[in-house]
Coordinates of C-alpha atoms and ligand atoms in Angstrom, one line a residue:
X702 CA 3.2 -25.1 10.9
X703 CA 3.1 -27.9 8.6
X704 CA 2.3 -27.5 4.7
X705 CA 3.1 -24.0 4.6
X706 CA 6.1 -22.9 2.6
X707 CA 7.9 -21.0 5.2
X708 CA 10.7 -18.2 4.1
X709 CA 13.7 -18.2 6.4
X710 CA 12.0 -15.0 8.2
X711 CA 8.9 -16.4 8.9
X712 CA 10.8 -19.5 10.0
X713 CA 12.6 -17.9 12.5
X714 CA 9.8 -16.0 14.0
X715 CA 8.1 -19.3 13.9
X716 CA 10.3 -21.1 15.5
X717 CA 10.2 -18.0 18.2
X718 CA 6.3 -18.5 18.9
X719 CA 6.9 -22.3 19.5
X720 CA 9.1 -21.5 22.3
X721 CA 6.5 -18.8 23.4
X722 CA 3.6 -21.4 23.2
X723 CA 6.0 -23.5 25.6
X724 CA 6.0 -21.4 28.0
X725 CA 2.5 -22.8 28.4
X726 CA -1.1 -21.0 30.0
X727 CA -2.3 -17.9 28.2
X728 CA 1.0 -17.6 26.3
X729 CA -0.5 -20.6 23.9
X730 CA -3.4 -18.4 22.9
X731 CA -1.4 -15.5 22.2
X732 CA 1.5 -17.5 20.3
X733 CA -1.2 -18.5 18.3
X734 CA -3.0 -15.1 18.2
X735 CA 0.5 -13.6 17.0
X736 CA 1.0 -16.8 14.7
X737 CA -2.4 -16.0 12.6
X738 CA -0.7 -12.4 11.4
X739 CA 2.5 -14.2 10.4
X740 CA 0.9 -16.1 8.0
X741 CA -1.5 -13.7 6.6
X742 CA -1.0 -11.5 3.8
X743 CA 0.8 -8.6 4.6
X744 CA -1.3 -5.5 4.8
X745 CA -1.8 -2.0 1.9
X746 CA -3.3 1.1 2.8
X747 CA -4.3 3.3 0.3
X748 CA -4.2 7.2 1.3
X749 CA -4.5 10.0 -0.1
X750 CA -6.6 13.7 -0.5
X751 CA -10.5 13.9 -0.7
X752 CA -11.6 12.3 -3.5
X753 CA -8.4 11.4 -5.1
X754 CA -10.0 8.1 -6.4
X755 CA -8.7 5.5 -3.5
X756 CA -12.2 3.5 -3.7
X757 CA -11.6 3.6 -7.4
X758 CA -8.3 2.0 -7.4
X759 CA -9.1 -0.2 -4.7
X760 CA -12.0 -1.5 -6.7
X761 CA -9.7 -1.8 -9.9
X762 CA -7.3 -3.6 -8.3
X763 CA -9.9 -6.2 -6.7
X764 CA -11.5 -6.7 -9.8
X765 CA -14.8 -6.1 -8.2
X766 CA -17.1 -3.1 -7.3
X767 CA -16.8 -4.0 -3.8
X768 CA -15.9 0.0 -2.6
X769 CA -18.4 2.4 -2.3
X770 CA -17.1 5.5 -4.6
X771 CA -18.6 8.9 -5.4
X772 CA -18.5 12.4 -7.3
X773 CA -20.4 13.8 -4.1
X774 CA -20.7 11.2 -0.8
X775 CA -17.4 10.2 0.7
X776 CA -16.2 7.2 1.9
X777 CA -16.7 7.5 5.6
X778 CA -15.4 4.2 6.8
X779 CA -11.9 2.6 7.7
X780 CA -12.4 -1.0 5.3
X781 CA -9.9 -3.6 5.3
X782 CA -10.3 -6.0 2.1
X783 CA -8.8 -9.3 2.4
X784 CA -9.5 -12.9 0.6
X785 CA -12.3 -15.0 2.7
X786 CA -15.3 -16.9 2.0
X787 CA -18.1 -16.5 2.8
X788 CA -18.3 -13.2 1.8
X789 CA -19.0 -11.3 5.2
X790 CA -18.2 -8.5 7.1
X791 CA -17.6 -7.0 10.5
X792 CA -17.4 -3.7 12.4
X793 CA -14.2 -3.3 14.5
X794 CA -15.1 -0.9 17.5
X795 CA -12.6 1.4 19.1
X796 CA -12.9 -0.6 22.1
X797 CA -11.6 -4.0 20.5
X798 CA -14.8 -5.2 20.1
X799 CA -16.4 -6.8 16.8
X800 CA -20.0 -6.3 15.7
X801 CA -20.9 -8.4 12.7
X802 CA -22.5 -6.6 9.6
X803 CA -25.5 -7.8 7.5
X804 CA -24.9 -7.8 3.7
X805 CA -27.5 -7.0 1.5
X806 CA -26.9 -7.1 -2.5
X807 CA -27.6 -4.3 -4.2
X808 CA -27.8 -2.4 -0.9
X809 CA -25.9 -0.4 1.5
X810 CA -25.2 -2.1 4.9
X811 CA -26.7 -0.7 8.0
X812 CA -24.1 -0.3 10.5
X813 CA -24.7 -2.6 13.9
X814 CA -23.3 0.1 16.3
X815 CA -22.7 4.2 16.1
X816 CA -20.4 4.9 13.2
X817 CA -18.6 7.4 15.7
X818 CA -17.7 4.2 17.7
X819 CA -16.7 2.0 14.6
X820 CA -12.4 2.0 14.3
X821 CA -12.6 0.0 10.6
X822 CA -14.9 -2.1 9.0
X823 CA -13.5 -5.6 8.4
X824 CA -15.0 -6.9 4.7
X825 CA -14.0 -10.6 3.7
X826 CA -14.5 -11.8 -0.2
X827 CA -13.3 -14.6 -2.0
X828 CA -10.8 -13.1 -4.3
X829 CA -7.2 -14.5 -6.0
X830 CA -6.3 -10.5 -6.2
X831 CA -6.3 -9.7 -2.7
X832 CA -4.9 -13.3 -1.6
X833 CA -1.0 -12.2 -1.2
X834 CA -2.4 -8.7 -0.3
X835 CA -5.2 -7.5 2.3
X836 CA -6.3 -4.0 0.8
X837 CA -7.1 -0.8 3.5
X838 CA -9.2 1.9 1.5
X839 CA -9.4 4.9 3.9
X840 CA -11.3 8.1 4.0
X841 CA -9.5 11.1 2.1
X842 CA -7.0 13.1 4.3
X843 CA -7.1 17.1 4.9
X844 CA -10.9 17.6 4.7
X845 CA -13.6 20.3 5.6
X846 CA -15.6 17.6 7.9
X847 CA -12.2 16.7 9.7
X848 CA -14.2 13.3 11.2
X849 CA -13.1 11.6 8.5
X850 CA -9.7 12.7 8.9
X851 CA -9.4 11.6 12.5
X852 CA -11.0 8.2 11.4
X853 CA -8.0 7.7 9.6
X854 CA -5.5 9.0 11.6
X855 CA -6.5 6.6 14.3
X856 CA -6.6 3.4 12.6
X857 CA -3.5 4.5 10.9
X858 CA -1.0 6.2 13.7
X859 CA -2.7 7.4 17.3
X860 CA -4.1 3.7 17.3
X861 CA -0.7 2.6 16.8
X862 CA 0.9 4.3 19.3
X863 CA -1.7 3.6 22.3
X864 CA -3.7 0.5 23.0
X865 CA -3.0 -0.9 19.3
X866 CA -6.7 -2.1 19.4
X867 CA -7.6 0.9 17.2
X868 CA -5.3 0.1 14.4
X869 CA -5.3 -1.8 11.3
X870 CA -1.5 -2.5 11.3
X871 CA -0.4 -1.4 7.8
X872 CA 2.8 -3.1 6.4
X873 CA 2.6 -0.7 3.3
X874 CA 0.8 2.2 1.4
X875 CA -0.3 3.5 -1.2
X876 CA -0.3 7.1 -1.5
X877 CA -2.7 8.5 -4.2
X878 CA -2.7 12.2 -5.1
X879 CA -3.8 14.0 -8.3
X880 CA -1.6 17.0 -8.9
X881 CA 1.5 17.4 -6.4
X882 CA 1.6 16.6 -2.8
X883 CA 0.4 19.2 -0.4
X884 CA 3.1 19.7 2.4
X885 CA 0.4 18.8 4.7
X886 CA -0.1 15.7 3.1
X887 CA 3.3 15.0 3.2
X888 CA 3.4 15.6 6.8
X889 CA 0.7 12.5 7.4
X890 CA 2.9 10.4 5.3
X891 CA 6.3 11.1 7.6
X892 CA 3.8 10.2 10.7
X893 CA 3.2 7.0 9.2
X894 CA 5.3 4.8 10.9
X895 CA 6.5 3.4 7.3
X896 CA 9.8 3.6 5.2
X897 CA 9.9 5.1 2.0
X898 CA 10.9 1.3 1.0
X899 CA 7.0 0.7 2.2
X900 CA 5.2 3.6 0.4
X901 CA 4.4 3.8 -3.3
X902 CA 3.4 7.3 -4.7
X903 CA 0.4 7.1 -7.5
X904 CA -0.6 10.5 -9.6
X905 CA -4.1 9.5 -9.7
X906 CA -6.6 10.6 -12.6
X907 CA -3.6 10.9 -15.2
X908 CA -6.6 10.7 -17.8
X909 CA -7.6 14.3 -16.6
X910 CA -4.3 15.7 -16.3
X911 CA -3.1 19.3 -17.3
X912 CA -5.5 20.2 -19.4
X913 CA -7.5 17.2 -19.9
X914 CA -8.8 14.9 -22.5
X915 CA -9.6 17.4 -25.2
X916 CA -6.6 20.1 -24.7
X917 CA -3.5 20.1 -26.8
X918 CA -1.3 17.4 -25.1
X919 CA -2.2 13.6 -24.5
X920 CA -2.7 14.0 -20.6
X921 CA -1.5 10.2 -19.8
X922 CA 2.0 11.1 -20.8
X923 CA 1.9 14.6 -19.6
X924 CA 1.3 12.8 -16.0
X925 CA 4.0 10.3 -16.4
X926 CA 6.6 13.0 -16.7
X927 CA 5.2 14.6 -14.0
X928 CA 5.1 11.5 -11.9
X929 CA 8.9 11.6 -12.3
X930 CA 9.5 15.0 -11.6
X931 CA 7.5 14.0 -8.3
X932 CA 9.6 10.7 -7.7
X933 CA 12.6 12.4 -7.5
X934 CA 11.3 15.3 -5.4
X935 CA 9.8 12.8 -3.0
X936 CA 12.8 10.4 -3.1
X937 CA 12.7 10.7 0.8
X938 CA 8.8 9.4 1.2
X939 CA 8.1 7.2 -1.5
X940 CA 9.9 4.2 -3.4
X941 CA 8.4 5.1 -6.8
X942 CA 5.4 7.1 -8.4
X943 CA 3.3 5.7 -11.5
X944 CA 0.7 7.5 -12.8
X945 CA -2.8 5.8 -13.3
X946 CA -6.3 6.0 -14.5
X947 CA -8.4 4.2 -11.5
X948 CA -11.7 5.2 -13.3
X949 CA -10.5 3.3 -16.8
X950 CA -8.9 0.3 -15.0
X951 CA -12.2 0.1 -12.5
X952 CA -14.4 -0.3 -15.1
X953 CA -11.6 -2.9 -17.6
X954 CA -11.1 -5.2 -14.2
X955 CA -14.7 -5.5 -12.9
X956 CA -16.1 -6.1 -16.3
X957 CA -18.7 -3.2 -16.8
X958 CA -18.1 -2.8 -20.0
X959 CA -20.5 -4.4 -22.5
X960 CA -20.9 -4.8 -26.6
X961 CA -23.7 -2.6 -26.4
X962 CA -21.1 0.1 -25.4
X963 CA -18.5 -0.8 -27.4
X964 CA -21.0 -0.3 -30.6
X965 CA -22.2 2.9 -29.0
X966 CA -18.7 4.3 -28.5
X967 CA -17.8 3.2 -32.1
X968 CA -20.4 5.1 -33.1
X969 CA -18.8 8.2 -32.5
X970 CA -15.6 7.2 -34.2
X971 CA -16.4 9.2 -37.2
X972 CA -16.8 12.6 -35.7
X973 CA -13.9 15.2 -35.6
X974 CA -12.9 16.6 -32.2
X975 CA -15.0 19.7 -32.3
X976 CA -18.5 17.2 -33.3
X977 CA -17.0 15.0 -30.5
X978 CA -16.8 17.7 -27.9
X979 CA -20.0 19.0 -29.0
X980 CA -21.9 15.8 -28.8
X981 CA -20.6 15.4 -25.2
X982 CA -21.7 18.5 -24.2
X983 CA -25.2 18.1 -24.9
X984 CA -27.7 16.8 -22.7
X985 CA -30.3 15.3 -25.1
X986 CA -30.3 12.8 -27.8
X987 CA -27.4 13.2 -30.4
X988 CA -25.7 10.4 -32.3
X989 CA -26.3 8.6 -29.1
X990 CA -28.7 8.9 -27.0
X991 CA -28.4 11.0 -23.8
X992 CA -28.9 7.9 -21.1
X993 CA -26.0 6.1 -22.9
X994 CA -24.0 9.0 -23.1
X995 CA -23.8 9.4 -19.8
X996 CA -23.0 5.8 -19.2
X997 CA -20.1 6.0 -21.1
X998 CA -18.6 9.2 -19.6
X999 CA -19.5 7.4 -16.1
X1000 CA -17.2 4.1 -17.2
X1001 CA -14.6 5.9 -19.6
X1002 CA -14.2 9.2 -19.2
X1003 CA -13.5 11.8 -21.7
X1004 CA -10.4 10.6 -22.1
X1005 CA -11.3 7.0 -23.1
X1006 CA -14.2 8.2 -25.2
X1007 CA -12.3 10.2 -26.9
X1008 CA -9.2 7.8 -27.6
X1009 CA -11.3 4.6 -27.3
X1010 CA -13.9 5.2 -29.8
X1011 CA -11.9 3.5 -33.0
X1012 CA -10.5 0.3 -30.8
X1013 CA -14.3 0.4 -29.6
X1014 CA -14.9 -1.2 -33.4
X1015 CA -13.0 -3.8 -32.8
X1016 CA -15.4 -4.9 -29.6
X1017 CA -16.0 -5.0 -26.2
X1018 CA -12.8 -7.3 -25.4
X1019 CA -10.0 -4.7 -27.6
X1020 CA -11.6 -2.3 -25.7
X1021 CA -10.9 -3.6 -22.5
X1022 CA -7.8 -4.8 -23.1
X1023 CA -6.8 -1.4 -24.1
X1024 CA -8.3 0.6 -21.0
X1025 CA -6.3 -1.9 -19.0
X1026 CA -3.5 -1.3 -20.6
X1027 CA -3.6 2.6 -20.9
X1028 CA -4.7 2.7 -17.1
X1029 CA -1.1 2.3 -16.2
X1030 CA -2.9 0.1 -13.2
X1031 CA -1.3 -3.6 -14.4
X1032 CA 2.2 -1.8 -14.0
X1033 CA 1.5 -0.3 -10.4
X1034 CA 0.1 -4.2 -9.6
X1035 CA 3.0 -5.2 -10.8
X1036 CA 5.4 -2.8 -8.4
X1037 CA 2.7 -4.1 -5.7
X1038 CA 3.3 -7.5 -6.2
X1039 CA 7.3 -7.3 -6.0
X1040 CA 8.9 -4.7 -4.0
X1041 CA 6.4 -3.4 -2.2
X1042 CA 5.2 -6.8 -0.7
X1043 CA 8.8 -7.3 -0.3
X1044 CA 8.8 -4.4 2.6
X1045 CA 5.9 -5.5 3.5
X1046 CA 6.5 -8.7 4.7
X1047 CA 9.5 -7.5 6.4
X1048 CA 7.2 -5.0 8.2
X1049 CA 4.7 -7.4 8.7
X1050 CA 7.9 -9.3 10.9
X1051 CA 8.7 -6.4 13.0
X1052 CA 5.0 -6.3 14.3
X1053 CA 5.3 -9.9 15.0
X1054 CA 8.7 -9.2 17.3
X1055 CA 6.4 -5.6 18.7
X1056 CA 3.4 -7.8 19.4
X1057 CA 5.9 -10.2 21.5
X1058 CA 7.5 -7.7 23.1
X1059 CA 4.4 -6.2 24.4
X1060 CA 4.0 -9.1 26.1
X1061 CA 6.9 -9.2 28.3
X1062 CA 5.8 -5.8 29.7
X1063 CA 3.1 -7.1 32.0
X1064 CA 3.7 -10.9 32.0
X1065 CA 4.8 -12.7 34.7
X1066 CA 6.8 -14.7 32.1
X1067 CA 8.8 -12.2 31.4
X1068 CA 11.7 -12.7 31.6
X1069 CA 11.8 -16.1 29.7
X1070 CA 9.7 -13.8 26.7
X1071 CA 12.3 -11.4 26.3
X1072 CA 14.9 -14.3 25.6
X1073 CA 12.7 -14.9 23.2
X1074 CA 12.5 -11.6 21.8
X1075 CA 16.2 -11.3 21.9
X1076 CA 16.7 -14.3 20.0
X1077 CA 14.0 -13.5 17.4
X1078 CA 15.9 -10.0 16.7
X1079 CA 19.7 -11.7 16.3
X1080 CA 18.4 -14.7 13.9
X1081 CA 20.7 -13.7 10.9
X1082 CA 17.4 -14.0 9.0
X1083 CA 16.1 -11.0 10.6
X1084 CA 18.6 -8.7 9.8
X1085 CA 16.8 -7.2 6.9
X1086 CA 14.0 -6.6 9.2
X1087 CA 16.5 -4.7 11.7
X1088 CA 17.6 -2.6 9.1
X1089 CA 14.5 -1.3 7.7
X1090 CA 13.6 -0.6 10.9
X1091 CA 16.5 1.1 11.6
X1092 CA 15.9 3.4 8.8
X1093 CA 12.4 4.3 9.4
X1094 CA 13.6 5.7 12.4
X1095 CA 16.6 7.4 11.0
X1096 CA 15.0 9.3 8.3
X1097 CA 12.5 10.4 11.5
X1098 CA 15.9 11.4 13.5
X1099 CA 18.5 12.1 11.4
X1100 CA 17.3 12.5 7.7
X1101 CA 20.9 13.6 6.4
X1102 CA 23.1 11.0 8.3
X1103 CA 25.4 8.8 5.7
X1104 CA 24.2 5.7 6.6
X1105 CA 20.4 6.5 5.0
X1106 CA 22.1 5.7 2.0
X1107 CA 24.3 3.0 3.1
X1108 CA 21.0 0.7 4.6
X1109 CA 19.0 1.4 0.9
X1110 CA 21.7 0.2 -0.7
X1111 CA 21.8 -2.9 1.4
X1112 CA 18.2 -3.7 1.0
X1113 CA 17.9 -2.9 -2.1
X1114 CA 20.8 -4.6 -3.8
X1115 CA 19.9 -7.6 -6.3
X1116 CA 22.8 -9.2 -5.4
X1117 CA 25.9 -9.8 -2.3
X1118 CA 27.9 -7.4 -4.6
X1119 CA 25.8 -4.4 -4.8
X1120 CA 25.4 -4.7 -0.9
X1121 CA 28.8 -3.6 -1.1
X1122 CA 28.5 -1.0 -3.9
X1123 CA 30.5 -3.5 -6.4
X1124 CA 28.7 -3.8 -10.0
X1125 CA 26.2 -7.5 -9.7
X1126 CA 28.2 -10.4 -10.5
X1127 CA 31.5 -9.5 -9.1
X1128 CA 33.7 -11.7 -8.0
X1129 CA 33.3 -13.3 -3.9
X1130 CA 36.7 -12.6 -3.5
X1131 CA 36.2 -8.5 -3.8
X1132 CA 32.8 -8.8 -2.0
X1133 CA 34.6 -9.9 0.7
X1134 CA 37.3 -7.6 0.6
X1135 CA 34.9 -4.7 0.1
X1136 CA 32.7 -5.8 3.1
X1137 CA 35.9 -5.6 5.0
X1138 CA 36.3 -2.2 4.0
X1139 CA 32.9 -1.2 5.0
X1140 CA 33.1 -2.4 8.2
X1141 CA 36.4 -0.9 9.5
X1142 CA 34.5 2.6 8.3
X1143 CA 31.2 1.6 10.1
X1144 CA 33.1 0.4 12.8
X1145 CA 35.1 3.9 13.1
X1146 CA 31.7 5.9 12.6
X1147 CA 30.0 4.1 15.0
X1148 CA 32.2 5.9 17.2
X1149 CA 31.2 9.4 16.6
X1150 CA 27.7 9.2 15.8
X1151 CA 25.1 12.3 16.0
X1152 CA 21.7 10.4 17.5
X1153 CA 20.8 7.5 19.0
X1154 CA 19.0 6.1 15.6
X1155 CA 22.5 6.4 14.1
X1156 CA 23.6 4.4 16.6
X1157 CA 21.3 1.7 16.4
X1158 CA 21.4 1.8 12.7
X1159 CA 25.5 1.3 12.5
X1160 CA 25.3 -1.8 14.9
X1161 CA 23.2 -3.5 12.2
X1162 CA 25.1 -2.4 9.4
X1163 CA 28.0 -4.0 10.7
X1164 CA 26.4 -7.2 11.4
X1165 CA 25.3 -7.1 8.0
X1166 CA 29.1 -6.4 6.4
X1167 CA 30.1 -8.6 9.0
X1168 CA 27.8 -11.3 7.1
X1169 CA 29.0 -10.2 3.6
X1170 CA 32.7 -10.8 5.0
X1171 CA 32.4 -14.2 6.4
X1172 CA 29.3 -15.5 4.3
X1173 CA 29.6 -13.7 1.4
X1174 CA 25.3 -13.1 2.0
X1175 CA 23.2 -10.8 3.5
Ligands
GTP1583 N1 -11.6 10.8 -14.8 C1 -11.3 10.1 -13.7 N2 -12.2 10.1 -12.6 C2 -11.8 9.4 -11.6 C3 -10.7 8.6 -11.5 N3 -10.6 8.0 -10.3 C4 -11.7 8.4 -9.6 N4 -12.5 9.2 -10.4 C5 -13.8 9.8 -10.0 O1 -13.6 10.6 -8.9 C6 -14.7 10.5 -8.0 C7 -14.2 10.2 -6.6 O2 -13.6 8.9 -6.7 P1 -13.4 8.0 -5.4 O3 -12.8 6.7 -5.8 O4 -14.7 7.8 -4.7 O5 -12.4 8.8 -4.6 P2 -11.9 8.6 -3.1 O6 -10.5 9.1 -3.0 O7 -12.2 7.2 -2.6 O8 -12.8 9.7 -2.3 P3 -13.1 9.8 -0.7 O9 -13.1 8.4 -0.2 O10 -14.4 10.5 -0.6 O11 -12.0 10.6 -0.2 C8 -15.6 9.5 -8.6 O12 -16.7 10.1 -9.3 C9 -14.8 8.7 -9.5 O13 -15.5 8.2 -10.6 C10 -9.8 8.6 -12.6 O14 -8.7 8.0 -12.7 N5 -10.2 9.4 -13.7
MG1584 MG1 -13.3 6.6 -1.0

């Protein structure tokens, strides 16, 4: 593809669909079919408990109300967000099939066919935040009505393991929850087929936590000890947990904040904590009235009434700036932005490779496909790929096996030296010596190895010392 700055990965499975497309008759279409995920944004779902504020977030990181969120009603629907204009959207049956949907401002959408038939809603908007992104918001895990459960365990991993049509093909998540994992929580997360490399923990509603806004301790920072209590607990699930506010970023990033409440907020800024607590308690007029009251616990919370009202005299635009800030959201975008789209576009590689494969199956092609396969998987490119595939499956076969550690240091490292546990910057000379090192003892494990993943997993991290010695690169 011309014009298109192309990585070395996506060059090499590039270079794989050309020769698939030259194969000629229906192999064109599907080269082409297979070519459109390549180069689209890699793919987020964000999961999590009932009500854990995933429609929140999702909104707050889109910069635009565009989820439906609620205190009571929960979100029923599978929605995949990605950049597009017009703004449109479409229902994706369980059968394959797509059923477009008529947008109404203002209003909810009538679905076109029987929700209990719908797989996900696709919903297109034109939006910079979700360009290098496409966002899924799902409905929350582990509930009483246990539809919406099975809605998202089928987009998410029965779809993927059958016909495929039924999935939306997540590269990464995003797992919300708002105190500490439940173990069956953490059960969906090890079905997922994800590495921890591809899953971000998020303590959600950190402006609530412990004992809220008004008890003795500022809850933001109460969460953010907890959330690394958590990380290191769930070192084996998740790459890194960061504590948010979705309800103070949602309402910062899609601009529902106006002067009028900014005066109104400052207007409580010369009660003391009891007057405070007392005038948001009441129910009728106070220092404010009741109607804006209620607006502002809707947008900020008791938390950023409480701790907003003095920035809230400096404006609309401190106060904003401030709820972004203290949301803890920019710094989870950030972690979205780099590592995790990182994984993600690795795993967005391997389904290239598994939507080629599946091709050979049935095709009378192939055996010419499979070369093709086989020379996508070797590229030296694509060894990254291999190994984060290799240990996804691992940590599903052999969680305790040495060479977990071994492939996270190897895709992790910033440099050819940490590959090969040598501080950054040493010299090439002692990366190449310790790759050497590293390859006898893979080399000699390979030979006694407890599971087939191990297995697998050794033979790429050979190759990948093998690199280290002779290129000095991974
Ligand atoms: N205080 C506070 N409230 C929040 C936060 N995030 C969400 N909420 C509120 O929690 C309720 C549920 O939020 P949603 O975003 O709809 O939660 P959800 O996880 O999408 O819920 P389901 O889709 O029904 O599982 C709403 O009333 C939100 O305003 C937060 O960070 N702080
Ligand atoms: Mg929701």
């Amino acid at each position: 593809m011309t014009g298109i700055v192309m990585d070395p990965v996506q060059e090499a499975l590039d270079h794989g669909l050309r020769s698939l497309a030259g194969l000629g008759g229906d192999l064109v279409d599907h080269a082409n079919r297979i070519g459109a995920t390549l180069f689209s944004p890699p793919r987020v779902v964000i999961v999590g408990r009932l009500k854990a504020g995933k429609s929140t977030l999702v909104n707050a990181l889109i910069g635009a109300p565009v989820a439906e969120t609620a205190a009571l009603e929960a979100t029923r629907l599978v929605a995949v967000y990605q950049d597009g204009a017009p703004s449109r959207a479409e229902a994706v049956a369980v059968d394959g099939t797509r059923h477009p949907i008529t947008l109404t401002r203002g209003q909810t959408a009538r679905m076109p066919i029987e929700e209990e038939r719908i797989a996900y809603i696709n919903r297109w908007l034109p939006s910079a935040a979700i360009r290098d992104l496409t966002l899924i918001d799902t409905p929350g895990l582990a509930t009483l009505t246990t539809r919406n459960e099975t809605a998202t365990r089928r987009v998410l991993i029965d779809g993927f393991e059958q016909t495929r049509t039924a999935s939306v093909d997540a590269d990464a998540a995003v797992f919300l929850f708002d105190s500490t994992p439940r173990a069956d929580e953490l059960a969906f997360l090890q079905e997922l087929p994800l590495s921890p490399l591809n899953t971000l923990g998020v303590l959600s509603r950190a402006d609530g936590f412990g004992e809220g806004a008004l008890g003795s301790r500022d809850p933001i920072e109460q969460a953010a000890e907890h959330a690394g209590r958590v990380a290191t607990r769930l070192a084996h699930a998740v790459s890194a947990v960061v504590p948010i506010s979705g309800l103070m970023a949602q309402t910062s990033h899609t601009g529902a904040l106006s002067e009028q409440h900014a005066r109104t907020l400052a207007a409580l800024s010369a009660l003391d904590a009891e007057e405070l607590v007392d005038e948001l308690d009441r129910d009728d007029d106070g220092v404010i009235d009741a109607r804006m009251r209620g607006e502002l616990l809707d947008l900020l919370g008791e938390y950023g009434i409480l701790h907003g009202r003095m920035i809230a005299r400096d404006g609309a635009a401190a106060l904003n700036q401030w709820l972004s800030q203290r949301s803890g959201v920019p710094m989870l975008h950030q972690l979205m932005q780099s590592s995790l789209s990182e994984f993600a576009i690795l795993n967005r590689a391997r389904r290239v490779i598994a939507y080629v494969d599946q091709l050979a199956y049935n095709h009378p092609a192939r055996d010419q496909i499979r070369m093709i396969v086989h020379q996508m998987r070797t590229h030296p490119a694509m060894l990254r790929v291999a190994l984060l595939d290799d240990l996804q499956k691992l940590l599903a076969a052999d969680p305790y096996s040495g060479v977990v550690e071994e492939i996270r240091t190897l895709l992790l490292a910033a440099d050819p030296a940490e590959c090969v546990g040598l501080p950054a910057g040493s010299s090439t000379q002692d990366v190449h010596l310790h790759a050497n090192q590293r390859l006898s003892a893979a080399q000699t494990q390979a030979l006694s190895t407890a599971t087939a993943a191990e297995d697998a997993a050794l033979v790429d991290v050979a190759r990948a010392y093998t690199a280290l010695a002779t290129t000095g690169r991974l």
